[in-house]
Amino acid sequence: AKELGRNTFCFHSAALTSRVNDHLQLEMRLHRALERGELLLHYQPLVGLEPGQPIRAEALLRWQPPDEAMVPPARFIPLAEETGLIVPIGDWVLRAACRQAKAWLDAGLHFGGVSVNLSVRQFRQKDIVDEVADVLAATGLPARYLELEITESALMEGVERAVATLDALRRLGVSLAIDDFGTGYSSLAYLKRLPLDKLKIDQSFVRGLPDDGNDHAIVTATIAMARSLGFSTVAEGVETEAQLEVLRKLGCSAYQGYLFSPPLAPDAFARHALLLVAG
Ligand code: C2E
Ligand code: CA
Ligand code: CA
Ligand code: CA
């Protein structure tokens, strides 16, 4: 039994060591990726259904190592978050997205603005408000064209401070969205105190529409609540006409998903936006 115990320990230890190594390796590669310009942004349209409404874009981070497959954000953002690397990466994302948005506006694109994901760590940086102000000043993007998406969980830990940060961001003139709504145990008592403009309904609830009764109930209640709190709503992960139909009936304000478009490289996004205006 003793032998077995030791072997078990060795086994665990080896597995742990290799996991730690994988982790370190990925961290090093990610660090280099930032320095070498291997990070890029794709843009997914957010579509409203009112005629003539300009199209908005959510900036989504991509990592393209040379001669290798693209690494999806789900594989490296959690690690970047853990190690703190998300702060310089997020900073890069914010700058790159604002620079792109300004270029599109300057080019005369019928464009409603860009949404940027802020990680928990970034949102909690003491100087986040100055950072956003700096980026707007440096890129020349008018603040109303920038929206920041913050996850529910980031907002619910330390609500007092979150409210103060959101207020300060709002004073800059940027708009604020709560991301992945429904996945983070929001307290409704807190929700009404948060100065937000928009609520994004997580795709896990949209997926079950129109047939799943629970998802239908959740989405119905969420949209009704958002409206009564004065937030507009975006449904994420809209893939079918049937889902769109239900969401429209419930009074959702805008949609994002493969039914309209996947995330696109900047040129493709601009072409897409032009086509929508022409059509
Ligand atoms: P998210 O913010 O909820 O972004 C939406 C995700 O849903 C994107 O995945 C998008 O490609 C995907 N999506 C869009 N439409 C559909 C659809 O119709 N069906 C399905 N199944 N999926 C759809 P992506 O690009 O892989 O990003 C995953 C997550 O990584 C994001 O989720 C966000 O949490 C994080 N992320 C991406 N870029 C950044 C960034 O710049 N900063 C931070 N902090 N997080 C980011
Ligand atoms: Ca988002
Ligand atoms: Ca989301
Ligand atoms: Ca999500």
mmCIF file of C-alpha atoms and ligand atoms in Angstrom:
data_model
loop_
_atom_site.group_PDB
_atom_site.id
_atom_site.type_symbol
_atom_site.label_atom_id
_atom_site.label_comp_id
_atom_site.label_asym_id
_atom_site.label_seq_id
_atom_site.Cartn_x
_atom_site.Cartn_y
_atom_site.Cartn_z
ATOM 1 C CA ALA A 1 0.000 0.000 0.000
ATOM 2 C CA LYS A 2 2.906 2.247 0.783
ATOM 3 C CA GLU A 3 4.459 1.610 -2.633
ATOM 4 C CA LEU A 4 1.180 2.373 -4.313
ATOM 5 C CA GLY A 5 0.864 5.583 -2.338
ATOM 6 C CA ARG A 6 4.248 6.744 -3.497
ATOM 7 C CA ASN A 7 3.565 5.909 -7.103
ATOM 8 C CA THR A 8 0.313 7.748 -6.951
ATOM 9 C CA PHE A 9 2.109 10.751 -5.572
ATOM 10 C CA CYS A 10 4.753 10.567 -8.308
ATOM 11 C CA PHE A 11 2.049 10.305 -10.926
ATOM 12 C CA HIS A 12 0.207 13.349 -9.635
ATOM 13 C CA SER A 13 3.391 15.286 -9.297
ATOM 14 C CA ALA A 14 4.475 14.532 -12.867
ATOM 15 C CA ALA A 15 1.091 15.497 -14.208
ATOM 16 C CA LEU A 16 1.169 18.691 -12.213
ATOM 17 C CA THR A 17 4.666 19.555 -13.392
ATOM 18 C CA SER A 18 3.689 19.089 -16.994
ATOM 19 C CA ARG A 19 0.588 21.216 -16.522
ATOM 20 C CA VAL A 20 2.646 23.980 -14.929
ATOM 21 C CA ASN A 21 5.118 23.749 -17.828
ATOM 22 C CA ASP A 22 2.354 23.987 -20.427
ATOM 23 C CA HIS A 23 1.081 26.989 -18.579
ATOM 24 C CA LEU A 24 4.458 28.703 -18.434
ATOM 25 C CA GLN A 25 5.099 27.964 -22.073
ATOM 26 C CA LEU A 26 1.791 29.401 -23.129
ATOM 27 C CA GLU A 27 2.416 32.433 -20.957
ATOM 28 C CA MET A 28 5.812 33.023 -22.565
ATOM 29 C CA ARG A 29 4.400 32.609 -26.058
ATOM 30 C CA LEU A 30 1.588 35.016 -25.266
ATOM 31 C CA HIS A 31 4.028 37.585 -23.955
ATOM 32 C CA ARG A 32 5.975 37.352 -27.195
ATOM 33 C CA ALA A 33 2.753 37.457 -29.205
ATOM 34 C CA LEU A 34 1.959 40.857 -27.764
ATOM 35 C CA GLU A 35 5.466 42.150 -28.495
ATOM 36 C CA ARG A 36 5.629 40.729 -31.998
ATOM 37 C CA GLY A 37 2.253 41.933 -33.113
ATOM 38 C CA GLU A 38 0.639 38.503 -33.414
ATOM 39 C CA LEU A 39 -2.576 39.755 -31.829
ATOM 40 C CA LEU A 40 -5.322 41.133 -34.001
ATOM 41 C CA LEU A 41 -8.961 42.061 -33.774
ATOM 42 C CA HIS A 42 -11.970 40.795 -35.612
ATOM 43 C CA TYR A 43 -15.231 42.708 -35.590
ATOM 44 C CA GLN A 44 -18.689 41.241 -35.271
ATOM 45 C CA PRO A 45 -21.692 43.311 -36.386
ATOM 46 C CA LEU A 46 -24.362 44.253 -33.830
ATOM 47 C CA VAL A 47 -27.472 44.820 -35.796
ATOM 48 C CA GLY A 48 -30.566 46.830 -34.923
ATOM 49 C CA LEU A 49 -33.663 46.360 -36.978
ATOM 50 C CA GLU A 50 -34.696 49.960 -37.400
ATOM 51 C CA PRO A 51 -34.132 51.108 -40.959
ATOM 52 C CA GLY A 52 -31.074 53.298 -41.452
ATOM 53 C CA GLN A 53 -29.611 52.444 -38.049
ATOM 54 C CA PRO A 54 -25.817 52.457 -38.281
ATOM 55 C CA ILE A 55 -24.110 49.165 -37.672
ATOM 56 C CA ARG A 56 -22.009 48.683 -34.531
ATOM 57 C CA ALA A 57 -19.115 46.278 -33.997
ATOM 58 C CA GLU A 58 -17.819 44.203 -31.102
ATOM 59 C CA ALA A 59 -14.029 43.887 -31.187
ATOM 60 C CA LEU A 60 -12.955 40.288 -30.539
ATOM 61 C CA LEU A 61 -9.359 39.360 -29.874
ATOM 62 C CA ARG A 62 -7.517 36.861 -32.071
ATOM 63 C CA TRP A 63 -4.034 35.400 -31.764
ATOM 64 C CA GLN A 64 -2.363 34.307 -34.974
ATOM 65 C CA PRO A 65 1.069 32.773 -34.300
ATOM 66 C CA PRO A 66 3.232 32.562 -37.449
ATOM 67 C CA ASP A 67 2.765 29.261 -39.314
ATOM 68 C CA GLU A 68 0.275 27.926 -36.827
ATOM 69 C CA ALA A 69 -3.459 27.754 -36.415
ATOM 70 C CA MET A 70 -5.252 30.726 -34.887
ATOM 71 C CA VAL A 71 -5.554 30.374 -31.106
ATOM 72 C CA PRO A 72 -9.122 31.091 -29.955
ATOM 73 C CA PRO A 73 -9.564 33.562 -27.074
ATOM 74 C CA ALA A 74 -11.101 30.909 -24.823
ATOM 75 C CA ARG A 75 -7.659 29.221 -24.820
ATOM 76 C CA PHE A 76 -5.585 32.201 -23.765
ATOM 77 C CA ILE A 77 -7.757 34.862 -22.129
ATOM 78 C CA PRO A 78 -8.323 32.908 -18.902
ATOM 79 C CA LEU A 79 -4.544 32.431 -18.613
ATOM 80 C CA ALA A 80 -3.882 36.079 -19.422
ATOM 81 C CA GLU A 81 -6.401 37.008 -16.776
ATOM 82 C CA GLU A 82 -4.698 34.760 -14.219
ATOM 83 C CA THR A 83 -1.195 36.070 -14.872
ATOM 84 C CA GLY A 84 -2.150 39.722 -15.227
ATOM 85 C CA LEU A 85 -0.989 39.793 -18.851
ATOM 86 C CA ILE A 86 -4.570 40.729 -19.711
ATOM 87 C CA VAL A 87 -3.829 44.287 -18.563
ATOM 88 C CA PRO A 88 -1.266 45.147 -21.286
ATOM 89 C CA ILE A 89 -3.194 43.001 -23.770
ATOM 90 C CA GLY A 90 -6.474 44.707 -22.924
ATOM 91 C CA ASP A 91 -4.767 48.045 -23.245
ATOM 92 C CA TRP A 92 -3.615 47.099 -26.723
ATOM 93 C CA VAL A 93 -7.148 45.947 -27.636
ATOM 94 C CA LEU A 94 -8.690 49.216 -26.465
ATOM 95 C CA ARG A 95 -6.225 51.293 -28.469
ATOM 96 C CA ALA A 96 -6.437 49.184 -31.598
ATOM 97 C CA ALA A 97 -10.251 49.136 -31.556
ATOM 98 C CA CYS A 98 -10.528 52.902 -31.036
ATOM 99 C CA ARG A 99 -7.969 53.564 -33.776
ATOM 100 C CA GLN A 100 -9.945 51.336 -36.165
ATOM 101 C CA ALA A 101 -13.268 52.950 -35.252
ATOM 102 C CA LYS A 102 -11.813 56.409 -35.861
ATOM 103 C CA ALA A 103 -10.467 55.308 -39.246
ATOM 104 C CA TRP A 104 -13.896 53.977 -40.264
ATOM 105 C CA LEU A 105 -15.596 57.202 -39.219
ATOM 106 C CA ASP A 106 -12.995 59.249 -41.090
ATOM 107 C CA ALA A 107 -13.583 57.101 -44.167
ATOM 108 C CA GLY A 108 -17.278 57.979 -44.000
ATOM 109 C CA LEU A 109 -18.509 54.503 -43.110
ATOM 110 C CA HIS A 110 -22.062 54.478 -41.737
ATOM 111 C CA PHE A 111 -20.829 53.176 -38.425
ATOM 112 C CA GLY A 112 -22.425 53.260 -34.980
ATOM 113 C CA GLY A 113 -19.385 52.614 -32.805
ATOM 114 C CA VAL A 114 -17.226 49.907 -31.331
ATOM 115 C CA SER A 115 -17.705 47.701 -28.265
ATOM 116 C CA VAL A 116 -14.630 46.552 -26.367
ATOM 117 C CA ASN A 117 -14.523 43.791 -23.746
ATOM 118 C CA LEU A 118 -12.956 44.856 -20.458
ATOM 119 C CA SER A 119 -11.659 42.030 -18.301
ATOM 120 C CA VAL A 120 -12.201 41.982 -14.543
ATOM 121 C CA ARG A 121 -8.558 42.794 -13.917
ATOM 122 C CA GLN A 122 -8.615 45.734 -16.287
ATOM 123 C CA PHE A 123 -11.829 47.063 -14.833
ATOM 124 C CA ARG A 124 -10.263 46.966 -11.362
ATOM 125 C CA GLN A 125 -7.063 48.794 -12.320
ATOM 126 C CA LYS A 126 -6.840 51.985 -10.317
ATOM 127 C CA ASP A 127 -6.139 54.035 -13.431
ATOM 128 C CA ILE A 128 -8.694 52.474 -15.787
ATOM 129 C CA VAL A 129 -10.622 55.730 -16.190
ATOM 130 C CA ASP A 130 -7.449 57.672 -17.066
ATOM 131 C CA GLU A 131 -6.486 54.888 -19.419
ATOM 132 C CA VAL A 132 -9.750 55.127 -21.341
ATOM 133 C CA ALA A 133 -9.516 58.929 -21.405
ATOM 134 C CA ASP A 134 -5.942 58.693 -22.749
ATOM 135 C CA VAL A 135 -6.913 56.288 -25.499
ATOM 136 C CA LEU A 136 -9.812 58.491 -26.622
ATOM 137 C CA ALA A 137 -7.550 61.541 -26.668
ATOM 138 C CA ALA A 138 -4.719 59.731 -28.468
ATOM 139 C CA THR A 139 -6.941 58.216 -31.173
ATOM 140 C CA GLY A 140 -9.323 61.160 -31.529
ATOM 141 C CA LEU A 141 -12.356 58.867 -31.289
ATOM 142 C CA PRO A 142 -15.380 60.749 -29.917
ATOM 143 C CA ALA A 143 -16.367 59.033 -26.649
ATOM 144 C CA ARG A 144 -19.916 58.274 -27.758
ATOM 145 C CA TYR A 145 -18.514 55.821 -30.324
ATOM 146 C CA LEU A 146 -16.967 53.656 -27.611
ATOM 147 C CA GLU A 147 -18.859 51.132 -25.544
ATOM 148 C CA LEU A 148 -17.246 49.014 -22.853
ATOM 149 C CA GLU A 149 -18.561 45.520 -22.129
ATOM 150 C CA ILE A 150 -18.083 44.347 -18.571
ATOM 151 C CA THR A 151 -19.142 40.946 -17.316
ATOM 152 C CA GLU A 152 -21.700 40.537 -14.647
ATOM 153 C CA SER A 153 -19.250 38.888 -12.269
ATOM 154 C CA ALA A 154 -16.797 41.800 -12.542
ATOM 155 C CA LEU A 155 -19.569 44.180 -11.527
ATOM 156 C CA MET A 156 -20.989 42.134 -8.697
ATOM 157 C CA GLU A 157 -17.780 41.819 -6.680
ATOM 158 C CA GLY A 158 -17.305 45.059 -4.835
ATOM 159 C CA VAL A 159 -20.358 46.900 -6.063
ATOM 160 C CA GLU A 160 -19.547 50.221 -4.366
ATOM 161 C CA ARG A 161 -16.308 50.543 -6.250
ATOM 162 C CA ALA A 162 -17.843 49.290 -9.462
ATOM 163 C CA VAL A 163 -20.511 51.988 -9.300
ATOM 164 C CA ALA A 164 -17.855 54.680 -8.786
ATOM 165 C CA THR A 165 -15.798 53.422 -11.732
ATOM 166 C CA LEU A 166 -18.848 53.151 -13.991
ATOM 167 C CA ASP A 167 -19.922 56.680 -13.057
ATOM 168 C CA ALA A 168 -16.488 58.041 -13.907
ATOM 169 C CA LEU A 169 -16.415 56.179 -17.239
ATOM 170 C CA ARG A 170 -19.839 57.494 -18.059
ATOM 171 C CA ARG A 171 -18.729 61.036 -17.341
ATOM 172 C CA LEU A 172 -16.157 60.563 -20.100
ATOM 173 C CA GLY A 173 -19.105 59.962 -22.410
ATOM 174 C CA VAL A 174 -18.549 56.271 -23.183
ATOM 175 C CA SER A 175 -21.462 53.864 -22.941
ATOM 176 C CA LEU A 176 -21.507 50.773 -20.786
ATOM 177 C CA ALA A 177 -22.876 47.292 -21.294
ATOM 178 C CA ILE A 178 -23.198 44.342 -18.942
ATOM 179 C CA ASP A 179 -21.932 41.273 -20.794
ATOM 180 C CA ASP A 180 -23.028 37.618 -20.582
ATOM 181 C CA PHE A 181 -26.066 38.584 -18.554
ATOM 182 C CA GLY A 182 -27.674 35.695 -16.712
ATOM 183 C CA THR A 183 -24.477 33.727 -16.111
ATOM 184 C CA GLY A 184 -23.110 35.609 -13.106
ATOM 185 C CA TYR A 185 -25.615 35.599 -10.253
ATOM 186 C CA SER A 186 -26.488 39.281 -10.457
ATOM 187 C CA SER A 187 -28.281 40.680 -7.516
ATOM 188 C CA LEU A 188 -31.241 42.601 -8.830
ATOM 189 C CA ALA A 189 -30.912 45.012 -5.917
ATOM 190 C CA TYR A 190 -27.439 45.921 -7.176
ATOM 191 C CA LEU A 191 -28.346 45.876 -10.820
ATOM 192 C CA LYS A 192 -30.704 48.817 -10.463
ATOM 193 C CA ARG A 193 -27.883 50.874 -8.921
ATOM 194 C CA LEU A 194 -25.453 50.322 -11.772
ATOM 195 C CA PRO A 195 -25.275 53.148 -14.313
ATOM 196 C CA LEU A 196 -25.478 50.988 -17.433
ATOM 197 C CA ASP A 197 -26.806 51.558 -20.919
ATOM 198 C CA LYS A 198 -27.144 48.062 -22.228
ATOM 199 C CA LEU A 199 -27.621 44.479 -21.197
ATOM 200 C CA LYS A 200 -26.322 41.650 -23.362
ATOM 201 C CA ILE A 201 -28.314 38.449 -22.999
ATOM 202 C CA ASP A 202 -25.929 35.509 -22.887
ATOM 203 C CA GLN A 203 -26.045 33.154 -25.825
ATOM 204 C CA SER A 204 -26.703 30.164 -23.582
ATOM 205 C CA PHE A 205 -30.290 31.454 -23.145
ATOM 206 C CA VAL A 206 -30.756 32.375 -26.794
ATOM 207 C CA ARG A 207 -29.680 28.905 -27.901
ATOM 208 C CA GLY A 208 -32.813 27.231 -26.524
ATOM 209 C CA LEU A 209 -35.229 29.575 -28.287
ATOM 210 C CA PRO A 210 -37.923 29.136 -29.426
ATOM 211 C CA ASP A 211 -38.635 25.654 -28.017
ATOM 212 C CA ASP A 212 -37.107 25.571 -24.554
ATOM 213 C CA GLY A 213 -39.703 26.889 -22.114
ATOM 214 C CA ASN A 214 -37.175 27.802 -19.438
ATOM 215 C CA ASP A 215 -34.975 29.784 -21.805
ATOM 216 C CA HIS A 216 -38.055 31.493 -23.161
ATOM 217 C CA ALA A 217 -39.132 32.474 -19.663
ATOM 218 C CA ILE A 218 -35.662 33.737 -18.748
ATOM 219 C CA VAL A 219 -35.268 35.804 -21.903
ATOM 220 C CA THR A 220 -38.772 37.241 -21.549
ATOM 221 C CA ALA A 221 -38.137 38.281 -17.955
ATOM 222 C CA THR A 222 -34.677 39.656 -18.761
ATOM 223 C CA ILE A 223 -35.912 41.880 -21.580
ATOM 224 C CA ALA A 224 -38.839 43.127 -19.507
ATOM 225 C CA MET A 225 -36.562 43.892 -16.574
ATOM 226 C CA ALA A 226 -33.942 45.605 -18.748
ATOM 227 C CA ARG A 227 -36.593 47.821 -20.281
ATOM 228 C CA SER A 228 -38.023 48.823 -16.946
ATOM 229 C CA LEU A 229 -34.523 49.713 -15.727
ATOM 230 C CA GLY A 230 -33.970 51.777 -18.871
ATOM 231 C CA PHE A 231 -31.314 49.514 -20.429
ATOM 232 C CA SER A 232 -31.363 48.554 -24.069
ATOM 233 C CA THR A 233 -30.867 44.874 -24.875
ATOM 234 C CA VAL A 234 -28.677 42.890 -27.234
ATOM 235 C CA ALA A 235 -29.237 39.182 -27.805
ATOM 236 C CA GLU A 236 -25.983 37.266 -28.347
ATOM 237 C CA GLY A 237 -25.526 34.135 -30.409
ATOM 238 C CA VAL A 238 -28.562 34.584 -32.667
ATOM 239 C CA GLU A 239 -28.246 31.804 -35.229
ATOM 240 C CA THR A 240 -31.728 31.195 -36.615
ATOM 241 C CA GLU A 241 -34.697 33.112 -37.998
ATOM 242 C CA ALA A 242 -36.882 31.415 -35.390
ATOM 243 C CA GLN A 243 -34.755 32.824 -32.567
ATOM 244 C CA LEU A 244 -34.831 36.273 -34.146
ATOM 245 C CA GLU A 245 -38.597 36.114 -34.486
ATOM 246 C CA VAL A 246 -39.102 35.415 -30.760
ATOM 247 C CA LEU A 247 -36.599 38.083 -29.723
ATOM 248 C CA ARG A 248 -38.269 40.687 -31.914
ATOM 249 C CA LYS A 249 -41.652 39.942 -30.427
ATOM 250 C CA LEU A 250 -40.189 40.352 -26.949
ATOM 251 C CA GLY A 251 -38.854 43.790 -27.879
ATOM 252 C CA CYS A 252 -35.110 43.125 -27.926
ATOM 253 C CA SER A 253 -33.240 46.189 -29.289
ATOM 254 C CA ALA A 254 -30.354 44.603 -31.224
ATOM 255 C CA TYR A 255 -28.881 41.288 -32.295
ATOM 256 C CA GLN A 256 -25.516 39.673 -32.710
ATOM 257 C CA GLY A 257 -24.826 36.241 -34.114
ATOM 258 C CA TYR A 258 -24.009 34.020 -37.038
ATOM 259 C CA LEU A 259 -27.468 34.655 -38.538
ATOM 260 C CA PHE A 260 -26.199 38.145 -39.368
ATOM 261 C CA SER A 261 -22.452 37.620 -39.524
ATOM 262 C CA PRO A 262 -19.535 35.907 -37.798
ATOM 263 C CA PRO A 263 -16.713 38.109 -36.491
ATOM 264 C CA LEU A 264 -14.902 39.568 -39.525
ATOM 265 C CA ALA A 265 -11.456 40.892 -40.363
ATOM 266 C CA PRO A 266 -11.533 44.728 -40.525
ATOM 267 C CA ASP A 267 -11.766 44.942 -44.340
ATOM 268 C CA ALA A 268 -14.552 42.412 -44.470
ATOM 269 C CA PHE A 269 -16.435 44.259 -41.738
ATOM 270 C CA ALA A 270 -16.210 47.522 -43.675
ATOM 271 C CA ARG A 271 -17.504 45.809 -46.832
ATOM 272 C CA HIS A 272 -20.330 44.269 -44.838
ATOM 273 C CA ALA A 273 -21.323 47.664 -43.393
ATOM 274 C CA LEU A 274 -21.253 49.223 -46.874
ATOM 275 C CA LEU A 275 -23.446 46.463 -48.284
ATOM 276 C CA LEU A 276 -26.016 46.957 -45.547
ATOM 277 C CA VAL A 277 -26.264 50.661 -46.347
ATOM 278 C CA ALA A 278 -26.525 49.962 -50.068
ATOM 279 C CA GLY A 279 -29.096 47.198 -49.520
HETATM 280 P P1 C2E B 1 -18.130 37.323 -25.613
HETATM 281 O O1 C2E B 1 -17.697 38.684 -25.202
HETATM 282 O O2 C2E B 1 -19.407 36.811 -25.053
HETATM 283 O O3 C2E B 1 -18.150 37.352 -27.205
HETATM 284 C C1 C2E B 1 -19.083 36.659 -28.001
HETATM 285 C C2 C2E B 1 -18.535 35.335 -28.457
HETATM 286 O O4 C2E B 1 -19.571 34.616 -29.106
HETATM 287 C C3 C2E B 1 -17.406 35.461 -29.490
HETATM 288 O O5 C2E B 1 -16.529 34.360 -29.301
HETATM 289 C C4 C2E B 1 -18.169 35.293 -30.802
HETATM 290 O O6 C2E B 1 -17.359 34.864 -31.874
HETATM 291 C C5 C2E B 1 -19.158 34.244 -30.410
HETATM 292 N N1 C2E B 1 -20.361 34.253 -31.256
HETATM 293 C C6 C2E B 1 -20.887 35.285 -31.928
HETATM 294 N N2 C2E B 1 -22.012 34.937 -32.582
HETATM 295 C C7 C2E B 1 -22.217 33.634 -32.299
HETATM 296 C C8 C2E B 1 -23.234 32.690 -32.683
HETATM 297 O O7 C2E B 1 -24.186 32.993 -33.400
HETATM 298 N N3 C2E B 1 -23.108 31.426 -32.187
HETATM 299 C C9 C2E B 1 -22.088 31.062 -31.367
HETATM 300 N N4 C2E B 1 -22.047 29.814 -30.935
HETATM 301 N N5 C2E B 1 -21.096 31.933 -30.997
HETATM 302 C C10 C2E B 1 -21.177 33.192 -31.451
HETATM 303 P P2 C2E B 1 -14.946 34.559 -29.297
HETATM 304 O O8 C2E B 1 -14.551 35.591 -30.307
HETATM 305 O O9 C2E B 1 -14.351 33.190 -29.380
HETATM 306 O O10 C2E B 1 -14.670 35.166 -27.859
HETATM 307 C C11 C2E B 1 -14.917 34.419 -26.713
HETATM 308 C C12 C2E B 1 -14.829 35.258 -25.468
HETATM 309 O O11 C2E B 1 -13.472 35.702 -25.268
HETATM 310 C C13 C2E B 1 -15.634 36.526 -25.514
HETATM 311 O O12 C2E B 1 -16.991 36.238 -25.243
HETATM 312 C C14 C2E B 1 -14.982 37.329 -24.418
HETATM 313 O O13 C2E B 1 -15.422 36.910 -23.151
HETATM 314 C C15 C2E B 1 -13.526 36.938 -24.590
HETATM 315 N N6 C2E B 1 -12.854 37.985 -25.375
HETATM 316 C C16 C2E B 1 -12.728 38.127 -26.719
HETATM 317 N N7 C2E B 1 -12.008 39.228 -27.031
HETATM 318 C C17 C2E B 1 -11.662 39.811 -25.852
HETATM 319 C C18 C2E B 1 -10.923 40.979 -25.485
HETATM 320 O O14 C2E B 1 -10.443 41.764 -26.311
HETATM 321 N N8 C2E B 1 -10.770 41.231 -24.137
HETATM 322 C C19 C2E B 1 -11.323 40.420 -23.187
HETATM 323 N N9 C2E B 1 -11.139 40.740 -21.890
HETATM 324 N N10 C2E B 1 -12.038 39.335 -23.492
HETATM 325 C C20 C2E B 1 -12.211 39.022 -24.805
HETATM 326 CA CA CA B 2 -18.568 40.673 -25.111
HETATM 327 CA CA CA B 3 -21.070 38.038 -24.247
HETATM 328 CA CA CA B 4 -19.643 34.829 -23.534
#
